[in-house]
Amino acid sequence: MKTTDTEAETGTNAAPESRPSNFVRDIILDDLKTNKYGGRVQTRFPPEPNGYLHIGHAKAICLDFGLADEFHGHTNLRFDDTNPEKEETEYVDSIMADVKWLGFNWDGLFYASDYFDQLYEWALKLIRDGKAYVDDLSAEEIRKYRGTLTEPGKDSPYRNRSVEENLDLFQRMKAGEFPDGSRVLRAKIDMASPNLNMRDPVMYRILHAEHHRTGNKWCIYPMYDYAHGQSDSLEKVTHSMCTLEFEDHRPLYNWFIQQLGIFPSQQIEFDRLNLTHTLLSKRKLRQFVQEGRVRGWDDPRMPTLSGIRRRGYTPEAIRNFVASIGVSKTTGSIELAMLEHFVREDLNKRAPRVMAVLRPLKVVIDNYPQNQVEEMDAVNNPEDPAAGSRKVPFSRVLYIEQDDFREVPPPKYFRLSPGREVRLRYGYFVTCTSVVKNDKGEVVEVHCTYDPATRGGNAPDNRKVKATIHWVSAAHAVDAEVRIYENLFLKADPSDVEEGQDVLDNLNPNSLEVVTSAKLEPSLATATVGSRYQFERLGYFSVDPDSRPGKPVFNRTIALKDTWAKVERKQGGKS
RNA sequence: UGGGCCGUCGACUAAUGGUAGGUCAAGUGCCUUUGGAGCACUUUGUCUAGGUUCGAAUCCUAGCGGCCCAGCCA
């Protein structure tokens, strides 16, 4: 297993000693010390191909691959494809693409369905050993016989069939002699166990369904509990990490391995990722897609890896985020702000700066020569001198952001207003002299004068201005569509719903805002799909695949921190 | 109300019987040709009650609180 080194990774591989410890690493360290597995570390990432991967899976991926990597071990990608009714090749493909994008390469590529023959042989063995039996009870009867949380279950009347009869029936189940749901194969364990998973769990069910890989070869399919541990064992997995809800399954995981006398993989459970303002449920996400609440699995508002990739998040940011949140067994919820911090941190280092105006307000510099155009020098990235500089055209008519002008400036507002001088970034100092309004009284044009001595943005007399604002030359501007996203959920906990409502009622109706007439500096005319920029003073933006020649489409990845917005909020909102 | 797991700043997480620390968030100041970034500083924490111990966030007991389990899903 190796991580794929992407851009600007030099020196960011933190020294192992500075890595915060966690209980999973401690277990591995201990196993290494006691030579439990001959010094070997083998993990696996085992998604079911029934949907797209989301940020929660990123935690598992980073853990599975990262821990193995740390101890020079190996990691397999294994598709847990034991339920043909839910699984599709489309999902297999997207999962592989997402894992690679995150920066990981698997050693072995496996499918639980690779093991169907072996699993079947092992089932025959368990039957012969008197550890499994065919049950004719219906699903509902099985539920009734199972008992409850507080009452023990009852043995099925079919529990004590002879080995011969069980063998015959199970082989005929496989041969397709019985309809779906008519019989199951169950492990014979303990109907009175306080752990419901041990009350004779179902091993095989009859499903006359086409499997995305094995086609119609099988009409009986193993259950998760019967397939997972043995799959781990077959791959000689040493540390099988999964989420907390499988804790109660561990005794069963161990039981099958023990009865079969096969390689003893060990299951270790950790807390799944929960993020505020975010829903991480494949089922719900699928519903959003199917009901058209979002544009697809890769809608930039989705917490899927394909969604956040399209939005402009980087794999490095996600890996840093996951590393920072740690691993434990406490059930909690991480603030979205934490994720956003790592996205900004990474983008700040790598994203070239450009000037773009989202909501244009026309500015005319009255004393600037009518047809003059100057090429101003602009730094591409103040965080990265190697990024160099570019030329940006300056002329008499410009666009600035509507927010950067106020006819009546509120307290602490430093930007342009009548009589005030500000700096046009990389341009000149300009002073507002007058405004033009439409019949509704709205300012539609601002007139200024400039000081020719301040070319580039510095005054020879050292006078200061309190604000620097960005601009785009009207004659040179590239028109663009910009999509601005808000959280899909305004509530920190999306599943906190009123009586009789569901999460869909919590969906933020304003999660997408499309700005159709943004003005970009001309260097952006050739921006390639997927490339990321900082629009100065606004945020980070990336080029969407919907872009067409001459009409780029940008997604706002995330806004810059906005101290003014905070000040304004404190003052009681916009005036 | 049976079983399992878990309780450390607002959030996440470290301290492995010996100085309660880090990151995010929040706040203050400095700096600034991005009200960005950066730098410095600050606030707030061991669920409760007993016990063991020279010493407890850590071990024990009880209580309280949270999460998970009654699919022929994973």
XYZ file of C-alpha atoms (C1' of nucleotides) in Angstrom:
649
model
C 0.000 0.000 0.000
C 1.274 3.419 -0.888
C -0.240 6.828 -0.736
C -0.283 8.636 -4.010
C 1.824 11.708 -3.666
C -0.088 14.550 -5.156
C 0.959 18.151 -5.538
C 2.866 20.024 -2.882
C 3.152 17.113 -0.523
C 6.784 17.765 0.318
C 7.492 17.793 3.986
C 3.885 17.379 4.991
C 4.308 13.758 6.024
C 4.210 14.539 9.695
C 6.778 12.841 11.872
C 5.166 9.719 13.345
C 6.058 10.806 16.889
C 3.971 13.937 16.477
C 0.948 11.892 15.482
C -1.606 11.710 18.278
C -1.985 8.202 19.535
C -5.206 6.290 19.233
C -6.461 3.030 20.607
C -6.371 1.174 17.291
C -2.721 1.999 16.765
C -2.083 0.914 20.341
C -3.622 -2.474 19.603
C -1.489 -2.887 16.506
C 1.616 -1.786 18.372
C 0.854 -4.319 21.055
C 0.258 -7.116 18.535
C 3.539 -6.256 16.898
C 5.299 -6.397 20.237
C 3.836 -9.801 21.103
C 4.392 -11.017 17.549
C 0.752 -12.058 17.353
C 0.713 -12.101 13.564
C 4.400 -12.560 12.832
C 4.922 -8.829 12.485
C 2.322 -8.559 9.772
C -0.332 -5.841 9.430
C -3.071 -6.553 6.905
C -6.207 -4.438 6.689
C -9.080 -4.078 4.285
C -11.623 -1.473 3.265
C -14.896 -3.334 2.676
C -17.657 -1.167 1.183
C -20.931 -2.583 -0.076
C -21.357 -1.356 -3.663
C -24.852 -0.039 -3.072
C -24.161 3.685 -3.268
C -21.480 6.322 -3.478
C -18.810 6.800 -0.862
C -19.142 9.797 1.442
C -16.911 11.716 3.809
C -17.679 9.198 6.539
C -16.080 6.491 4.440
C -13.047 8.727 4.045
C -12.390 8.272 7.734
C -12.495 4.499 7.387
C -10.337 4.586 4.262
C -7.701 6.776 5.861
C -7.689 4.518 8.875
C -7.538 1.217 6.981
C -4.902 2.357 4.510
C -3.101 4.787 6.773
C -2.505 2.404 9.647
C -1.316 -0.394 7.367
C 0.959 2.070 5.611
C 2.416 3.238 8.884
C 3.532 -0.295 9.734
C 4.524 -1.275 6.210
C 1.512 -3.502 5.927
C -1.026 -4.079 3.193
C -4.595 -3.084 2.484
C -7.155 -4.760 0.269
C -10.184 -3.210 -1.292
C -12.982 -5.710 -0.884
C -16.495 -5.230 -2.091
C -18.981 -6.693 0.332
C -21.385 -7.810 -2.368
C -23.549 -10.379 -0.656
C -26.889 -8.765 -1.409
C -27.502 -8.786 -5.185
C -30.718 -6.807 -4.857
C -28.939 -3.616 -3.861
C -25.621 -3.761 -5.603
C -24.529 -2.439 -8.974
C -21.398 -2.174 -11.063
C -21.856 1.598 -11.291
C -21.186 1.776 -7.578
C -18.167 -0.502 -7.814
C -16.631 1.823 -10.389
C -17.345 4.991 -8.440
C -15.923 3.509 -5.251
C -12.659 2.570 -6.938
C -12.386 6.052 -8.448
C -13.055 7.706 -5.086
C -10.502 5.634 -3.185
C -7.860 6.468 -5.779
C -8.801 10.126 -5.741
C -8.357 10.203 -1.981
C -4.819 9.091 -2.649
C -4.770 5.392 -1.829
C -3.843 2.322 -3.837
C -5.019 -1.097 -2.692
C -2.856 -4.180 -2.767
C -5.516 -6.805 -3.461
C -8.871 -6.197 -5.119
C -11.452 -8.697 -3.924
C -15.164 -9.294 -3.738
C -17.032 -11.262 -1.126
C -18.567 -12.968 -4.137
C -15.111 -14.370 -4.947
C -15.625 -16.524 -1.875
C -19.126 -17.847 -2.541
C -17.854 -21.372 -3.347
C -15.628 -21.555 -0.293
C -18.374 -20.137 1.910
C -20.736 -22.810 0.607
C -18.213 -25.570 1.375
C -17.795 -24.207 4.875
C -21.550 -24.177 5.341
C -21.639 -27.882 4.445
C -18.934 -28.480 7.033
C -20.898 -26.675 9.723
C -23.951 -28.748 8.845
C -21.939 -31.953 9.068
C -20.574 -30.801 12.424
C -24.116 -30.252 13.664
C -23.540 -26.501 13.876
C -26.018 -25.389 11.233
C -29.503 -26.353 10.174
C -32.103 -25.591 7.568
C -35.106 -23.782 8.996
C -38.526 -23.808 7.315
C -39.949 -21.079 9.519
C -41.137 -17.939 7.744
C -39.359 -14.642 8.306
C -42.131 -13.556 10.621
C -42.027 -16.783 12.595
C -38.305 -16.508 12.978
C -38.775 -13.043 14.386
C -41.328 -14.319 16.900
C -39.130 -17.233 17.945
C -36.202 -14.895 18.423
C -37.667 -13.429 21.595
C -37.084 -9.859 22.643
C -34.395 -7.756 24.254
C -35.508 -8.938 27.656
C -36.944 -12.394 26.936
C -35.040 -15.386 25.590
C -35.973 -16.917 22.254
C -37.401 -20.374 21.570
C -35.864 -23.151 19.531
C -37.274 -23.608 16.056
C -39.143 -26.902 15.574
C -36.687 -27.604 12.749
C -33.624 -27.051 14.895
C -32.908 -30.717 15.444
C -33.129 -32.071 11.929
C -30.623 -34.760 11.077
C -27.366 -33.895 9.380
C -28.514 -35.890 6.330
C -31.754 -33.977 6.036
C -30.004 -30.633 6.488
C -27.423 -31.530 3.875
C -30.111 -32.596 1.435
C -32.259 -29.531 2.012
C -29.357 -27.075 1.810
C -28.090 -28.607 -1.432
C -31.585 -28.343 -2.851
C -31.796 -24.717 -1.698
C -28.676 -24.107 -3.751
C -30.099 -26.069 -6.665
C -33.019 -23.686 -6.836
C -35.762 -26.087 -5.786
C -37.344 -23.661 -3.324
C -38.847 -20.209 -3.673
C -37.446 -17.050 -2.042
C -38.110 -16.892 1.654
C -39.192 -20.491 2.064
C -36.138 -21.680 3.972
C -32.904 -20.397 5.423
C -29.736 -21.930 6.752
C -29.076 -20.949 10.366
C -26.171 -21.373 12.708
C -27.037 -23.476 15.744
C -25.798 -21.410 18.667
C -28.013 -20.330 21.551
C -31.595 -19.103 21.369
C -31.326 -17.790 24.928
C -28.215 -15.683 24.413
C -28.531 -12.132 25.746
C -26.864 -11.100 22.483
C -29.562 -11.355 19.845
C -26.957 -11.886 17.154
C -26.161 -15.243 18.700
C -29.766 -16.526 18.657
C -29.221 -18.857 15.698
C -28.405 -16.198 13.123
C -29.351 -16.727 9.506
C -26.363 -17.718 7.363
C -28.001 -18.097 3.967
C -31.224 -16.885 2.412
C -32.802 -17.824 -0.894
C -32.722 -14.994 -3.408
C -33.484 -15.693 -7.024
C -31.770 -12.508 -8.101
C -29.092 -11.700 -10.633
C -25.810 -10.747 -9.050
C -23.703 -8.027 -10.661
C -20.732 -10.392 -10.843
C -21.896 -13.983 -10.452
C -24.972 -13.517 -12.608
C -27.424 -16.361 -12.048
C -24.985 -18.901 -10.734
C -26.390 -18.613 -7.232
C -29.855 -18.380 -5.793
C -28.707 -18.570 -2.185
C -26.621 -15.762 -0.776
C -24.621 -15.549 2.452
C -25.514 -12.957 5.049
C -23.007 -10.305 6.111
C -22.256 -12.069 9.376
C -21.509 -15.337 7.648
C -19.388 -13.736 4.936
C -17.408 -10.963 6.534
C -15.193 -12.679 9.063
C -14.403 -15.564 6.729
C -13.534 -13.119 3.954
C -11.174 -11.349 6.341
C -9.743 -14.686 7.328
C -9.212 -15.819 3.731
C -7.291 -12.616 3.081
C -5.300 -13.124 6.289
C -6.527 -9.776 7.549
C -4.953 -9.088 10.917
C -6.872 -5.971 11.952
C -10.410 -5.647 10.673
C -11.668 -2.195 11.527
C -15.360 -1.423 11.426
C -17.784 0.957 13.073
C -19.229 0.705 16.566
C -22.600 -0.745 15.650
C -20.856 -4.035 14.828
C -19.588 -4.475 18.340
C -22.430 -6.864 19.116
C -21.496 -8.889 16.055
C -17.960 -9.586 17.170
C -18.867 -12.712 19.174
C -20.469 -14.100 16.039
C -17.540 -13.046 13.870
C -15.302 -14.984 16.217
C -17.670 -17.921 16.478
C -17.600 -18.721 12.772
C -13.811 -18.380 12.618
C -13.450 -20.650 15.602
C -15.885 -23.332 14.424
C -14.149 -23.376 11.059
C -10.677 -23.358 12.572
C -9.419 -20.746 10.142
C -7.082 -17.756 10.361
C -8.095 -15.627 13.358
C -8.668 -12.133 12.040
C -9.638 -9.687 14.762
C -12.389 -7.138 14.529
C -11.815 -3.702 16.072
C -14.620 -1.184 16.278
C -14.302 2.600 16.211
C -16.720 5.507 16.171
C -18.138 6.441 12.784
C -17.811 10.019 11.580
C -20.666 12.369 12.316
C -20.540 15.912 10.989
C -22.836 18.742 11.969
C -25.159 20.098 9.269
C -24.506 16.938 7.304
C -26.375 13.702 6.738
C -24.197 10.662 6.226
C -26.677 7.954 5.400
C -26.376 6.192 2.075
C -30.089 5.512 2.164
C -31.026 9.161 2.571
C -28.449 10.381 0.108
C -29.828 7.939 -2.451
C -33.278 9.362 -1.792
C -32.058 12.922 -2.446
C -30.701 11.759 -5.778
C -33.743 9.725 -6.759
C -36.204 12.448 -5.827
C -34.195 15.133 -7.598
C -33.536 17.141 -4.461
C -29.969 17.481 -5.714
C -28.511 17.194 -9.190
C -26.955 13.786 -8.601
C -24.554 11.847 -6.426
C -21.857 14.351 -7.384
C -23.881 17.462 -6.662
C -21.407 19.798 -4.935
C -23.753 20.073 -1.975
C -23.578 16.340 -1.336
C -21.231 14.946 1.319
C -20.212 12.231 -1.132
C -16.580 12.102 -2.153
C -17.636 12.742 -5.732
C -19.700 15.718 -4.556
C -17.004 17.377 -2.525
C -14.475 16.660 -5.251
C -16.670 18.510 -7.733
C -17.103 21.252 -5.187
C -13.353 21.744 -5.126
C -12.256 20.074 -1.895
C -8.817 18.504 -2.142
C -7.879 14.982 -1.061
C -5.100 16.456 1.054
C -7.571 18.580 2.967
C -9.726 15.563 3.682
C -6.788 13.448 4.772
C -5.560 16.201 7.078
C -9.038 16.576 8.494
C -9.368 12.869 9.176
C -5.952 12.748 10.790
C -6.883 15.632 13.050
C -10.176 14.262 14.327
C -8.613 11.122 15.719
C -10.170 7.746 16.386
C -12.032 6.726 19.493
C -15.090 4.897 20.695
C -17.017 7.919 21.890
C -20.105 8.803 19.916
C -19.876 12.432 18.968
C -20.334 14.895 16.186
C -17.610 16.971 14.651
C -18.324 20.580 13.827
C -18.410 21.268 10.094
C -16.120 24.227 10.790
C -13.344 21.755 11.505
C -13.582 20.257 8.009
C -13.857 23.705 6.490
C -10.724 24.815 8.293
C -8.683 22.108 6.606
C -10.166 22.914 3.218
C -9.216 26.572 3.581
C -5.811 25.735 4.966
C -4.933 23.567 1.982
C -6.455 25.824 -0.645
C -4.749 28.858 0.844
C -1.412 27.218 0.162
C -2.123 26.060 -3.362
C -4.859 28.126 -5.015
C -3.736 30.887 -7.393
C -5.358 34.252 -6.700
C -7.443 35.960 -9.341
C -9.923 38.810 -9.386
C -13.572 38.145 -10.067
C -16.672 40.194 -9.428
C -19.800 38.247 -8.594
C -22.330 41.075 -8.449
C -20.962 43.813 -10.675
C -21.297 47.534 -10.065
C -19.970 49.761 -12.836
C -17.220 52.203 -11.936
C -16.096 54.977 -14.273
C -12.790 56.688 -13.583
C -13.507 60.092 -15.013
C -9.942 61.364 -15.198
C -8.511 58.182 -16.719
C -7.717 58.468 -20.450
C -10.596 57.253 -22.603
C -8.926 54.442 -24.567
C -5.970 53.664 -22.382
C -5.292 50.128 -21.189
C -2.535 49.323 -18.726
C -1.242 45.858 -17.844
C -0.924 45.751 -14.090
C 1.324 43.250 -12.297
C -0.557 40.917 -9.998
C 0.937 38.328 -7.640
C -0.449 34.846 -8.220
C -0.078 33.569 -4.692
C 1.370 35.495 -1.768
C 1.816 32.165 0.059
C 3.928 30.770 -2.739
C 6.544 33.015 -4.392
C 7.191 30.303 -6.979
C 3.699 30.842 -8.349
C 4.934 34.044 -9.995
C 2.818 36.874 -11.285
C 0.567 37.796 -14.184
C -0.710 40.882 -16.006
C -4.224 42.184 -15.437
C -5.674 44.838 -17.751
C -6.823 48.119 -16.206
C -8.978 50.649 -18.006
C -11.400 53.533 -17.525
C -14.517 51.464 -16.919
C -14.368 48.723 -14.326
C -16.631 46.501 -12.305
C -16.413 46.282 -8.559
C -18.489 44.228 -6.135
C -21.818 45.813 -5.194
C -20.984 45.053 -1.567
C -17.866 47.169 -1.857
C -19.813 50.406 -2.251
C -22.210 52.036 0.193
C -23.757 55.387 -0.432
C -24.209 55.739 3.311
C -21.425 53.771 4.963
C -22.249 52.141 8.284
C -19.781 52.450 11.169
C -16.524 50.556 10.588
C -17.269 50.150 6.895
C -13.969 50.907 5.180
C -14.816 50.345 1.542
C -15.864 52.805 -1.137
C -18.410 55.521 -0.439
C -18.833 59.097 -1.618
C -15.737 61.162 -0.868
C -13.739 58.128 0.303
C -10.463 56.948 -1.162
C -9.689 53.230 -1.460
C -7.129 51.127 -3.256
C -7.994 49.098 -6.304
C -5.845 46.034 -5.819
C -2.733 46.164 -8.018
C -4.288 49.300 -9.586
C -4.588 52.816 -8.238
C -6.047 54.762 -5.372
C -9.469 56.025 -6.418
C -11.850 58.451 -4.770
C -15.582 58.333 -5.250
C -16.949 61.625 -6.572
C -20.564 60.895 -7.509
C -23.128 58.201 -8.206
C -25.747 57.569 -10.872
C -29.086 56.074 -9.795
C -31.920 54.410 -11.669
C -35.569 55.458 -11.253
C -35.866 53.115 -8.278
C -33.176 55.098 -6.536
C -30.589 52.310 -6.707
C -26.972 53.163 -7.397
C -26.131 51.735 -10.813
C -22.896 53.520 -11.541
C -20.159 55.045 -9.451
C -17.849 57.795 -10.618
C -14.328 58.179 -9.309
C -11.098 59.965 -9.919
C -7.759 58.223 -9.665
C -4.359 59.378 -8.497
C -1.861 58.583 -11.271
C 0.955 58.653 -8.730
C -0.405 55.555 -6.986
C 0.103 53.113 -9.861
C 0.445 49.570 -8.547
C -1.237 50.559 -5.305
C 1.296 52.602 -3.332
C 1.188 56.320 -2.634
C 4.542 58.121 -2.870
C 3.506 60.371 -0.004
C 2.862 57.268 2.099
C -0.758 58.076 2.734
C -2.835 55.089 3.721
C -6.240 53.837 2.752
C -8.287 51.544 4.962
C -9.561 49.279 2.212
C -8.317 47.466 -0.837
C -10.989 46.216 -3.186
C -10.900 43.965 -6.209
C -12.058 44.857 -9.706
C -12.294 43.654 -13.277
C -11.889 45.780 -16.401
C -15.293 45.924 -18.095
C -13.938 45.759 -21.617
C -11.819 42.711 -20.851
C -14.110 40.783 -18.515
C -15.053 37.151 -19.094
C -18.682 36.380 -18.301
C -19.256 33.394 -16.077
C -21.839 31.502 -14.119
C -21.017 31.015 -10.466
C -22.822 28.570 -8.241
C -22.870 29.444 -4.590
C -23.680 26.766 -2.070
C -24.982 26.751 1.428
C -25.334 23.743 3.669
C -28.006 21.282 2.637
C -29.157 21.515 6.247
C -29.309 24.613 8.391
C -29.765 22.616 11.566
C -26.633 21.252 13.184
C -28.456 17.948 13.519
C -30.409 17.295 10.307
C -32.326 14.414 11.843
C -33.729 16.630 14.580
C -37.240 16.774 13.168
C -40.605 18.001 14.314
C -43.339 15.503 15.110
C -44.590 13.916 11.905
C -41.823 15.327 9.712
C -38.663 13.813 8.365
C -35.206 14.971 7.373
C -36.444 16.079 3.974
C -38.393 18.821 5.739
C -35.112 20.097 7.127
C -33.569 20.549 3.705
C -32.377 24.107 3.166
C -34.408 25.490 0.239
C -31.662 28.046 -0.488
C -28.717 25.693 -0.635
C -27.959 26.678 -4.216
C -27.728 30.172 -5.606
C -26.776 30.656 -9.238
C -25.089 33.909 -10.171
C -25.298 34.203 -13.936
C -23.457 37.392 -14.726
C -20.211 37.280 -12.840
C -17.254 39.110 -14.376
C -13.862 37.453 -14.335
C -10.416 38.724 -15.132
C -9.381 37.573 -18.629
C -6.760 35.069 -17.460
C -9.653 32.829 -16.429
C -10.898 32.414 -19.993
C -8.840 29.266 -20.366
C -9.311 27.772 -16.894
C -9.548 23.995 -17.062
C -12.245 21.882 -15.479
C -11.417 20.985 -11.894
C -8.845 23.725 -11.405
C -9.126 25.731 -8.227
C -8.684 29.448 -7.614
C -9.057 31.959 -4.897
C -11.252 34.811 -6.051
C -9.624 37.487 -3.954
C -11.630 38.591 -0.943
C -14.459 36.186 -1.852
C -13.424 32.594 -1.434
C -12.191 29.522 -3.220
C -13.793 28.483 -6.487
C -13.311 25.572 -8.841
C -14.224 25.051 -12.468
C -17.297 22.875 -12.916
C -17.581 20.246 -15.675
C -20.639 22.113 -16.938
C -18.296 24.806 -18.292
C -18.449 25.546 -22.032
C -15.939 27.433 -24.153
C -16.422 31.146 -23.524
C -18.808 30.494 -20.631
C -17.060 28.984 -17.658
C -19.036 27.734 -14.684
C -17.501 27.989 -11.219
C -18.486 26.363 -7.966
C -17.796 28.185 -4.779
C -15.850 25.633 -2.770
C -15.909 27.713 0.364
C -15.965 31.373 1.276
C -13.030 33.147 2.839
C -13.415 33.974 6.494
C -15.313 37.218 6.556
C -14.530 39.454 9.505
C -16.627 42.292 8.147
C -19.679 40.042 7.989
C -19.125 39.297 11.645
C -18.868 42.985 12.529
C -21.992 43.655 10.545
C -23.883 40.880 12.259
C -22.961 42.323 15.622
C -24.227 45.711 14.547
C -27.581 44.129 13.917
C -27.498 43.183 10.287
C -27.212 45.155 7.082
C -28.602 48.658 7.060
C -36.843 -3.251 31.318
C -31.795 -7.960 28.866
C -26.940 -7.299 26.591
C -22.860 -4.401 24.574
C -20.121 0.144 24.307
C -18.995 5.103 25.889
C -18.706 9.803 29.380
C -11.965 15.084 29.555
C -12.759 22.801 27.565
C -18.559 24.929 23.182
C -16.656 20.637 19.319
C -12.944 16.733 18.416
C -8.920 14.492 20.823
C -4.142 13.453 24.048
C -2.173 12.435 28.837
C -1.346 4.322 29.324
C -1.195 5.631 38.382
C 2.903 11.175 38.640
C 2.818 19.048 35.384
C -4.711 18.066 32.425
C -1.907 19.341 26.624
C -3.145 19.969 21.124
C -6.505 21.262 16.980
C -11.160 23.722 15.607
C -14.514 27.389 17.353
C -14.936 31.993 20.256
C -12.430 36.587 21.997
C -8.257 40.388 22.242
C -4.075 42.666 20.149
C -0.185 43.101 16.289
C 0.623 43.034 11.182
C -1.346 43.454 6.300
C -1.829 46.064 -1.262
C -7.201 40.140 0.271
C -11.668 42.922 6.574
C -7.794 36.605 3.573
C -3.243 34.618 5.452
C 0.279 35.072 9.456
C 1.929 36.174 14.598
C 1.014 36.781 19.934
C -2.193 36.340 23.852
C -6.945 34.902 26.474
C -11.429 32.332 28.185
C -13.797 27.664 29.345
C -12.786 20.932 30.953
C -11.737 15.331 33.851
C -20.478 13.356 34.754
C -21.663 12.519 40.305
C -20.732 10.014 44.989
C -17.861 6.804 47.589
C -13.365 3.665 47.759
C -8.011 1.911 46.762
C -3.289 4.762 46.716
C 2.030 8.855 49.019
C -0.532 10.276 44.487
C -6.600 8.925 40.344
C -8.993 11.713 34.195
C -6.689 6.862 34.519
C -7.958 1.344 39.007
C -12.676 -0.529 41.958
C -18.068 0.083 43.370
C -22.620 2.482 42.833
C -25.467 6.116 40.571
C -26.576 9.434 36.484
C -26.324 10.393 31.190
C -25.561 9.034 25.910
C -25.164 5.528 21.717
C -26.106 0.527 19.570
C -28.931 -4.368 19.184
C -35.207 -7.785 18.366
C -33.503 -7.667 8.883
C -34.087 -13.634 5.281
C -29.716 -5.276 5.074
C -24.561 -4.164 5.566
